[in-house]
CSV table of C-alpha atoms and ligand atoms in Angstrom, one decimal:
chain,number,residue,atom,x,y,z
A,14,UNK,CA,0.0,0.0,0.0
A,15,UNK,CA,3.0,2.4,0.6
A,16,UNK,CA,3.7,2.2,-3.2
A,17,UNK,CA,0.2,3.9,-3.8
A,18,UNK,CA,0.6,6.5,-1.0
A,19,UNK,CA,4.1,7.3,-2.8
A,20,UNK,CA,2.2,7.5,-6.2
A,21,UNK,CA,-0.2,10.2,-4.9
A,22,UNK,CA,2.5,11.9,-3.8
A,23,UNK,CA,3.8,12.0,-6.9
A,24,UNK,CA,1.1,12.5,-8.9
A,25,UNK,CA,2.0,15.1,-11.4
A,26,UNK,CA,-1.3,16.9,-12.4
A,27,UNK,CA,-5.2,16.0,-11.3
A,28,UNK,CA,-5.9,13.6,-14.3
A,29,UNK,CA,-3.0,10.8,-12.8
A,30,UNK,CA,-4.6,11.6,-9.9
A,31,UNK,CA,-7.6,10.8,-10.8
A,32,UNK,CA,-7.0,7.6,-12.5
A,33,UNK,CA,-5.3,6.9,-8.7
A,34,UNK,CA,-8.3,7.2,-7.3
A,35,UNK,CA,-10.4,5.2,-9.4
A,36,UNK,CA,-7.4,2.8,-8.9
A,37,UNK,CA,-7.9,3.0,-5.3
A,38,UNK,CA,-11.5,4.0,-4.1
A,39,UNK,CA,-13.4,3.0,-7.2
A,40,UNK,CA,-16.0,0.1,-7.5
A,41,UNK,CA,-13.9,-2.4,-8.7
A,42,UNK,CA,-10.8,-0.7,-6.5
A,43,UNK,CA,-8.2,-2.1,-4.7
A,44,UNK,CA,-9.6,-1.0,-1.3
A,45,UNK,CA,-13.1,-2.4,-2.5
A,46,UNK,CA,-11.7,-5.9,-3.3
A,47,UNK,CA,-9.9,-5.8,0.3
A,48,UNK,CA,-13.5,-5.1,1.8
A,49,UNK,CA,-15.2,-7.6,-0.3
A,50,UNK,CA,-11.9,-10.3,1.2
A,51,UNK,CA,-13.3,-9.7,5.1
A,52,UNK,CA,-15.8,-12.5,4.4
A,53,UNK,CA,-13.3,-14.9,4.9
A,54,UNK,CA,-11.3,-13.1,8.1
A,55,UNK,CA,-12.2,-15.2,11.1
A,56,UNK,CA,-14.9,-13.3,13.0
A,57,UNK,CA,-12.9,-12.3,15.9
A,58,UNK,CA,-10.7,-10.7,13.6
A,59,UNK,CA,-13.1,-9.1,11.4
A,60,UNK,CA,-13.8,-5.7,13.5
A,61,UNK,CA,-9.8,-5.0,13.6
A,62,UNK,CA,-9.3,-5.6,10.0
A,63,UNK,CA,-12.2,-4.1,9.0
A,64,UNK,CA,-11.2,-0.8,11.4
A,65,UNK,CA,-7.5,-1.1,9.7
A,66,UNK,CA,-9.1,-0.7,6.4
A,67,UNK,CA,-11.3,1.8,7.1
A,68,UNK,CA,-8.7,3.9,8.6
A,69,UNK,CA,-7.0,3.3,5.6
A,70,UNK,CA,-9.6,4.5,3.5
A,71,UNK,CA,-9.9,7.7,5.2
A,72,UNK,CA,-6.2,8.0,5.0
A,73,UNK,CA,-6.1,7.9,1.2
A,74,UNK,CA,-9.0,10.1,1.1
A,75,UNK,CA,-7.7,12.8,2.7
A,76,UNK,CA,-4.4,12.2,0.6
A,77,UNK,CA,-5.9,12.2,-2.1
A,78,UNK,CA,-8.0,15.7,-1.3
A,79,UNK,CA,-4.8,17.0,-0.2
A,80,UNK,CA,-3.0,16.7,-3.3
A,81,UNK,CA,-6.0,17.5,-5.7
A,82,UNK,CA,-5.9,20.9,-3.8
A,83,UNK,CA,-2.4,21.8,-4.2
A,84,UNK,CA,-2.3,20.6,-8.2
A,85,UNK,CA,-5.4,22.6,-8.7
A,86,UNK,CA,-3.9,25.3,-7.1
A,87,UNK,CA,-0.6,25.0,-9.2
A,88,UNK,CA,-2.5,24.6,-12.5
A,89,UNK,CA,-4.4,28.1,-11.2
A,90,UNK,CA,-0.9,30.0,-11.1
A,91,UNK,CA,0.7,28.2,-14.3
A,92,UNK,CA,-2.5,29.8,-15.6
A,93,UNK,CA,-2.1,33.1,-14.0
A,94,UNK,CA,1.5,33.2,-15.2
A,95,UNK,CA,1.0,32.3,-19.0
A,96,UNK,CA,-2.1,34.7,-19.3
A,97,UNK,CA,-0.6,37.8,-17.8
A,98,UNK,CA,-0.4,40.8,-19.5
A,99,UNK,CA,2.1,43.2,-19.3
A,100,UNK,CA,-0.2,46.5,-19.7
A,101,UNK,CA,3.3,48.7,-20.0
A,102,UNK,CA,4.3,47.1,-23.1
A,103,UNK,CA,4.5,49.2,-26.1
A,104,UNK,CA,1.8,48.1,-28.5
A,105,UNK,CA,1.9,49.6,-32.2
A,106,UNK,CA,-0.7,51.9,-32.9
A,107,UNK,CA,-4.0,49.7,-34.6
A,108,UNK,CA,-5.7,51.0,-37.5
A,109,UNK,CA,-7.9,54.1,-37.4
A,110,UNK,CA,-10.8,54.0,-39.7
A,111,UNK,CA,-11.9,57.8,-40.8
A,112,UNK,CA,-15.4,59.1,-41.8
A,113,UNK,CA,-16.3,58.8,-45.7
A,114,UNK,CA,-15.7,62.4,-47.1
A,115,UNK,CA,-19.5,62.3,-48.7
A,116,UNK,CA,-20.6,61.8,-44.6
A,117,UNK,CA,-18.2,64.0,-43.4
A,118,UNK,CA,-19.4,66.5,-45.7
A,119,UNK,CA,-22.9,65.6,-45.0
A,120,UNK,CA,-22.6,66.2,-41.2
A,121,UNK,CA,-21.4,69.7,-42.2
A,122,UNK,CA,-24.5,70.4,-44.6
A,123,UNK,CA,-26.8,69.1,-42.0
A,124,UNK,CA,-24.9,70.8,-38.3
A,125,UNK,CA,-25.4,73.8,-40.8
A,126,UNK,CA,-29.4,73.9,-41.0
A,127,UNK,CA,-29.8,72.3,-37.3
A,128,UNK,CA,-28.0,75.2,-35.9
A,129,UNK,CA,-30.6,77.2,-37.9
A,130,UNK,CA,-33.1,75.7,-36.5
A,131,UNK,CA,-34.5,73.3,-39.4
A,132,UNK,CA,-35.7,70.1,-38.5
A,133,UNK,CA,-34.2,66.5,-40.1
A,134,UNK,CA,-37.0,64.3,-41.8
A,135,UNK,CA,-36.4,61.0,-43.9
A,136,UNK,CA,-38.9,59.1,-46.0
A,137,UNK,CA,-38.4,56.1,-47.6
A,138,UNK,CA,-36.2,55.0,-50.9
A,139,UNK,CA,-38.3,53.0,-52.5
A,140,UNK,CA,-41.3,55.7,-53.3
A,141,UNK,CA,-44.5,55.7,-55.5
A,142,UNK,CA,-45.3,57.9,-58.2
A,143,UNK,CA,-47.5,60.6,-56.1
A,144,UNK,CA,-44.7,61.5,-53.6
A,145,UNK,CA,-41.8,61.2,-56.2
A,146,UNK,CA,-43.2,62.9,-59.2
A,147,UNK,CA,-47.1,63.7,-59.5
A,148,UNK,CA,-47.5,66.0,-55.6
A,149,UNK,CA,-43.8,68.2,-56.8
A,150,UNK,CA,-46.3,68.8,-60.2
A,151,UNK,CA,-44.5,66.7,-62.6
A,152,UNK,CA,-47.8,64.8,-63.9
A,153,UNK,CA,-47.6,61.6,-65.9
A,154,UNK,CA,-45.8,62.2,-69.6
A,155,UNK,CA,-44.7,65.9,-68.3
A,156,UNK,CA,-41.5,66.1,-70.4
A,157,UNK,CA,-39.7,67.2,-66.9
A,158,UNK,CA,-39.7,63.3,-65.8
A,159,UNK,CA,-36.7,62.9,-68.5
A,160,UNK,CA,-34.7,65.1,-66.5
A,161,UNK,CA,-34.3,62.0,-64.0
A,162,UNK,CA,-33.8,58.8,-65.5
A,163,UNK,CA,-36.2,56.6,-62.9
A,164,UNK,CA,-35.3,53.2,-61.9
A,165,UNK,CA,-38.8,51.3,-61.8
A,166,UNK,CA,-40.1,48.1,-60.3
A,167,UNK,CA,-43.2,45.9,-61.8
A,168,UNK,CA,-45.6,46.9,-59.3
A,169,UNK,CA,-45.2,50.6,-59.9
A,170,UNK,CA,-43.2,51.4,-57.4
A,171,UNK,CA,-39.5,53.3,-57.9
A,172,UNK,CA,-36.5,54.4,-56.5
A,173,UNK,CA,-36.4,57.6,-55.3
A,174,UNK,CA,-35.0,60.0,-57.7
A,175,UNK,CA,-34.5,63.1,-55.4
A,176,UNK,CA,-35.2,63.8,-51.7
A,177,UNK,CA,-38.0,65.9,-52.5
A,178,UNK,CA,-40.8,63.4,-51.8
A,179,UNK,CA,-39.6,64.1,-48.4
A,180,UNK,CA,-41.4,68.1,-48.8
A,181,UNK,CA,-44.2,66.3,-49.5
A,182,UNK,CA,-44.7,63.4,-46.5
A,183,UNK,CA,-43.7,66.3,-44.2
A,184,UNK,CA,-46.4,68.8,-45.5
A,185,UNK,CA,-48.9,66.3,-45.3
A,186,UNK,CA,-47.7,65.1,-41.9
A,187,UNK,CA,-47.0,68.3,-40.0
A,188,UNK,CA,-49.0,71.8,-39.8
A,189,UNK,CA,-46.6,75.1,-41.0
A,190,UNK,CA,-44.9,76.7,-40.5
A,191,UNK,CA,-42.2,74.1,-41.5
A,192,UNK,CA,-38.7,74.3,-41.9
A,193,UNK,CA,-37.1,70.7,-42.5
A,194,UNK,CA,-33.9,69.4,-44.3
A,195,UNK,CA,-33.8,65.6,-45.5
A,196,UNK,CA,-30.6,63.9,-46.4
A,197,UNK,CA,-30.5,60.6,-47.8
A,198,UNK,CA,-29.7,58.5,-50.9
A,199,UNK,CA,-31.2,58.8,-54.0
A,200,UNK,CA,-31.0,56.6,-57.6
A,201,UNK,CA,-30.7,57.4,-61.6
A,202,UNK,CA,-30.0,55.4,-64.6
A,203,UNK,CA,-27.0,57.1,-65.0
A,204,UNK,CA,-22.9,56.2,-65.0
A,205,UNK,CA,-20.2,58.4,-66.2
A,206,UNK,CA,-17.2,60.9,-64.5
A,207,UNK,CA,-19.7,63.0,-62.7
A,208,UNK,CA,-22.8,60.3,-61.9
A,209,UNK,CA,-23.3,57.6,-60.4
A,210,UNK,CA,-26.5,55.3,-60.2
A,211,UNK,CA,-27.1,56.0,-56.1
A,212,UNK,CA,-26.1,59.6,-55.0
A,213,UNK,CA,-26.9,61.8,-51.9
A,214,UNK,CA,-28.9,64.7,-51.7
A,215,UNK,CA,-30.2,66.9,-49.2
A,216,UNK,CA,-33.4,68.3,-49.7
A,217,UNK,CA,-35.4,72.0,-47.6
A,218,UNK,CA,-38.0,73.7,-47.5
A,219,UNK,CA,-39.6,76.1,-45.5
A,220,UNK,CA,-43.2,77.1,-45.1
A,221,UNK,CA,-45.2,79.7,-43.3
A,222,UNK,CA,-47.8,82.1,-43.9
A,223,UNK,CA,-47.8,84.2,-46.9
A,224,UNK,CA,-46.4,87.4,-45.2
A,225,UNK,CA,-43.1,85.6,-43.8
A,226,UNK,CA,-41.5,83.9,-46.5
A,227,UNK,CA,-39.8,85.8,-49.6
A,228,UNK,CA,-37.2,85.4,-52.5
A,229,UNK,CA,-34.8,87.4,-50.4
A,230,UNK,CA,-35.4,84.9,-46.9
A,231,UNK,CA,-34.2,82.3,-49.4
A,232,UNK,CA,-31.2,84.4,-50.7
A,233,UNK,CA,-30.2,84.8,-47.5
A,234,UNK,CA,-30.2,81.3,-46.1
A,235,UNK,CA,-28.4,79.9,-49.3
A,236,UNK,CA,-25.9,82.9,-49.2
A,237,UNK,CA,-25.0,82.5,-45.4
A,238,UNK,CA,-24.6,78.2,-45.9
A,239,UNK,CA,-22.4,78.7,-48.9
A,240,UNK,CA,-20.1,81.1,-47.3
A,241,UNK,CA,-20.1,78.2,-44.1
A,242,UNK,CA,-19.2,75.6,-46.6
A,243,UNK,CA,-17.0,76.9,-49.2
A,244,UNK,CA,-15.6,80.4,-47.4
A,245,UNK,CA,-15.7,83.6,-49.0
A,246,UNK,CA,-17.1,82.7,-51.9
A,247,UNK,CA,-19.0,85.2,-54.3
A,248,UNK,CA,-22.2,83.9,-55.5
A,249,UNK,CA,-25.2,84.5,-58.2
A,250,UNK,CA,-28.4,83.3,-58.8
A,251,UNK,CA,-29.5,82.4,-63.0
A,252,UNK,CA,-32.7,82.1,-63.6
A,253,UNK,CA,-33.7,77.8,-64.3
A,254,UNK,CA,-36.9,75.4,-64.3
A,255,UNK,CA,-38.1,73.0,-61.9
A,256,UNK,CA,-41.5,71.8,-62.1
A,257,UNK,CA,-42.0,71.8,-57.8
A,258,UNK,CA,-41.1,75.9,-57.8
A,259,UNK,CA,-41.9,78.8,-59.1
A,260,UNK,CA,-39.7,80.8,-59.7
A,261,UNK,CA,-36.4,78.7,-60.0
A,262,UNK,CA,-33.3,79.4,-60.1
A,263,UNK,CA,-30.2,77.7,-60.0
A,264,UNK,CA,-27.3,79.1,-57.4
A,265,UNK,CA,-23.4,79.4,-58.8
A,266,UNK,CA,-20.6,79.9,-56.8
A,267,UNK,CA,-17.1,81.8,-58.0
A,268,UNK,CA,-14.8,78.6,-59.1
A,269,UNK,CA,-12.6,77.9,-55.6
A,270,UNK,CA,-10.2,76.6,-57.8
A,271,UNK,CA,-9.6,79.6,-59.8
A,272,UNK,CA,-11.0,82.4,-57.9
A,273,UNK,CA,-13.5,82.6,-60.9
A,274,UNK,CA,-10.3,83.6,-63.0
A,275,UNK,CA,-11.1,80.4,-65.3
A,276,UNK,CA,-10.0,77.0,-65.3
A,277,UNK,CA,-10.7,73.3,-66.4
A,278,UNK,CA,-13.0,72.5,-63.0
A,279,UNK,CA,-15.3,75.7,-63.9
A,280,UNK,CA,-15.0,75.3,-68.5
A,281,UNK,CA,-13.4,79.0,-68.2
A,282,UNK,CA,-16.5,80.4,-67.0
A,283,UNK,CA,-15.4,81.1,-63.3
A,284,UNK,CA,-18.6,80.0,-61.8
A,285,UNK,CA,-19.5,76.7,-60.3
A,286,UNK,CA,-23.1,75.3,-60.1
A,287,UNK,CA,-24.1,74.2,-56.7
A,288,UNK,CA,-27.3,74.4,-56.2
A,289,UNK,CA,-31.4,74.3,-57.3
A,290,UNK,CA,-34.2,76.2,-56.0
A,291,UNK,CA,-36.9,78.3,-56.1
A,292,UNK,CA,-40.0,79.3,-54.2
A,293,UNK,CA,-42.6,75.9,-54.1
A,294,UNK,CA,-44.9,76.1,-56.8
A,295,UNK,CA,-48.6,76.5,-56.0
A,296,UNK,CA,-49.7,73.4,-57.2
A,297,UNK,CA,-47.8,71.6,-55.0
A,298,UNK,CA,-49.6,73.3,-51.8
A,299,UNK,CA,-52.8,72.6,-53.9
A,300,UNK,CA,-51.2,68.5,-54.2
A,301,UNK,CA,-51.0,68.7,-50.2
A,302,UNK,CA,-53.6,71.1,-48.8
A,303,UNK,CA,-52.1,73.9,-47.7
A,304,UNK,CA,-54.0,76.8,-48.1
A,305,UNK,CA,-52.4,80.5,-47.7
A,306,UNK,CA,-49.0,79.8,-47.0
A,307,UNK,CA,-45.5,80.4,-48.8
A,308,UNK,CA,-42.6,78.8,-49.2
A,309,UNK,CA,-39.2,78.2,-50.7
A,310,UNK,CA,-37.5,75.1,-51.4
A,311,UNK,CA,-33.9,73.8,-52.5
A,312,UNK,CA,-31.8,70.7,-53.1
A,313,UNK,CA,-28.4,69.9,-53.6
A,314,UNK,CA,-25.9,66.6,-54.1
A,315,UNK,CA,-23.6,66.3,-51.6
A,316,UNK,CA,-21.3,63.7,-53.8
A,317,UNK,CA,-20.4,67.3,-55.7
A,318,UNK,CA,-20.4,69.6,-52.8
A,319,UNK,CA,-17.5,67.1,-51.3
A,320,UNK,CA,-15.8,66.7,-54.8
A,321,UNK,CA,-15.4,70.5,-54.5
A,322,UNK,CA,-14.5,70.5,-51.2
A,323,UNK,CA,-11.7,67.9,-51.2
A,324,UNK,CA,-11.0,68.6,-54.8
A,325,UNK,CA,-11.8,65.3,-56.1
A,326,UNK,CA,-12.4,64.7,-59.7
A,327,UNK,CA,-14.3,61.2,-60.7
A,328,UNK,CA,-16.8,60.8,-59.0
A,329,UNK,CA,-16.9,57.1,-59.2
A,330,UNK,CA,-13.8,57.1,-56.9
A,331,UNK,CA,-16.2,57.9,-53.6
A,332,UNK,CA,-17.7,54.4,-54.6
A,333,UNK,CA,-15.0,52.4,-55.0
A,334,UNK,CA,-13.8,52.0,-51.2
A,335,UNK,CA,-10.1,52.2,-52.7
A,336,UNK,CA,-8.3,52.6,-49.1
A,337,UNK,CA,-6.0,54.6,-50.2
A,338,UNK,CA,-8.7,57.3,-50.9
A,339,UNK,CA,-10.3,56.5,-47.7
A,340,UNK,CA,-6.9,57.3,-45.6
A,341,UNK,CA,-6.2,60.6,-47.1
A,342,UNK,CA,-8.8,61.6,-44.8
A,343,UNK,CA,-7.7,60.5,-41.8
B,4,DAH,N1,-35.1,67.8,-56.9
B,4,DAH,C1,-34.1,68.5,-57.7
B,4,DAH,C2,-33.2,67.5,-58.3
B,4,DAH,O1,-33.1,66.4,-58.0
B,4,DAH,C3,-33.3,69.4,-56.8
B,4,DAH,C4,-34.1,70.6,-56.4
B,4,DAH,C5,-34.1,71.7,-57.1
B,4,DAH,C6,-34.9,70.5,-55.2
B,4,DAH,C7,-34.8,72.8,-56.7
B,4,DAH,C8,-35.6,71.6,-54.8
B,4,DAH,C9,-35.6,72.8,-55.6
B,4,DAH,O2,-36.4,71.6,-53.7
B,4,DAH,O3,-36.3,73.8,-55.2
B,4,DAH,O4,-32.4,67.8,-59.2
């Protein structure tokens, strides 16, 4: 039996222990095949030899819960030691993602009207015809719906060509006086340097009654959010169409490439379109139910107001998620 004791003692982690101990205390064990022997000890011996063994069962026992205690205790610190981490160690610095210049040019459009007080709606992207062309008065077969070349679906449905079905959920959602901006995404059948088939607009409008909206209130606003995106800037209004106002007019800044000197960016003209707008055409009150109210609208793509910004010239490249675009603006 002193071999076994000696093998405990030298057990070197819990499973040989364990295996010991089935050796030992288990069923079909040694000490259970000495127990199952005191059938034959005379009976005057049997309550000494069956006190010896029982004695020597407790004895192994405790062993045997001594030792599992200090191996579990040394596997704890071998484990402690091989998952410690030195927190001083110098560690490279990981890769830092940055935003998208289209978002980060976006935030700027958007902190812009917020801190003027306009409010942010979205609508959905895939619209019906009412929202997206008939309510901004562009009826079915008005040469206008050529301007945008519409992706369809079977059941009448589209997507979105501009973020001005967004004027009309909110008018027909909210009471004026309104003043609202709506980013988002919007879709054309079109692909070349300066278009892509998904782009991002950002729609406003304001509305309120007759006497508190004018030409010159849009002037104004447009005037003061150019000069906070492109700097000092000069800028001029040419008269232009758009079915949803009346009148339009399409807003040019003085090239930033060329001061409005005349380069390749601007054809030599000095002036760089940026924007549409225009105060909202009566029939599109009539589409929505307002009754006695004014208001102007405009829209711009933010793809072109970042390609100006960070003086980027295909378009296409914001779409490719080349990283080495992505990192120059870090
Ligand atoms: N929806 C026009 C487009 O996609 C942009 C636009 C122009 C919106 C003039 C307006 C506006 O609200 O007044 O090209």
């Amino acid at each position: 039996m002193q071999e076994w004791l000696t093998k405990i003692e030298n057990a070197v982690d819990l499973e040989e222990l364990e295996s010991i101990r089935i050796k030992l205390l288990g069923k079909k064990g040694l000490l259970a095949a000495e127990f199952a022997k005191l059938k034959n000890v005379a009976p005057s011996e049997k309550p000494k030899v069956a006190k010896e063994l029982n004695e020597l069962k407790a004895k192994i026992t405790k062993l045997l819960a001594e030792k599992k205690e200090e191996l579990q205790q040394k596997e704890l610190k071998r484990r402690l030691e091989s998952e410690k981490i030195d927190v001083s160690l110098y560690s490279p610095a990981g890769y830092k993602g940055a935003l998208h210049p289209v978002q980060s040019t976006l935030d700027r459009i958007i902190e812009y009207f917020v801190s003027m007080n306009f409010s942010v709606e979205t609508g959905p992207l895939v619209e019906d015809d009412f929202h997206n062309f008939e309510a901004l008065n562009l009826p079915k077969h008005h040469p206008a719906r050529d301007m945008q070349d519409t992706f369809y679906f079977n059941d009448g449905m589209l997507l979105r060509t501009h973020t001005s079905p967004v004027q009309i959920r909110t008018m027909m959602s909210q009471q004026p006086p309104i003043r609202m901006i709506s980013p988002g995404p919007v879709f054309r059948r079109d692909f070349d340097l300066t278009h892509t088939p998904m782009f991002h607009q950002v729609e406003g409008l304001l509305v309120d009654s007759k006497d508190r909206v004018s030409f010159a209130n849009l002037k104004f606003i447009l005037g003061d959010f150019l000069h906070y995106m492109f700097g000092d800037v000069r800028i001029r209004y040419r008269p232009s169409f758009f079915p949803f106002t009346e009148p339009s007019a399409e807003v040019d800044i003085s090239c930033i490439f060329c001061d409005g000197k005349g380069c390749r960016v601007c054809s030599n003209t000095g002036w760089l379109e940026v924007l549409g707008c225009g105060m909202v055409d009566p029939n599109v009150f009539e589409a929505v139910g307002y009754e006695n109210v004014s208001g102007y609208a405009f829209g711009l793509g933010v793809e072109r107001f970042a390609m100006l910004i960070h003086k980027i010239s295909d378009l296409r490249t914001l779409f490719e998620g080349d990283l080495r675009l992505l990192e120059q603006f870090r």
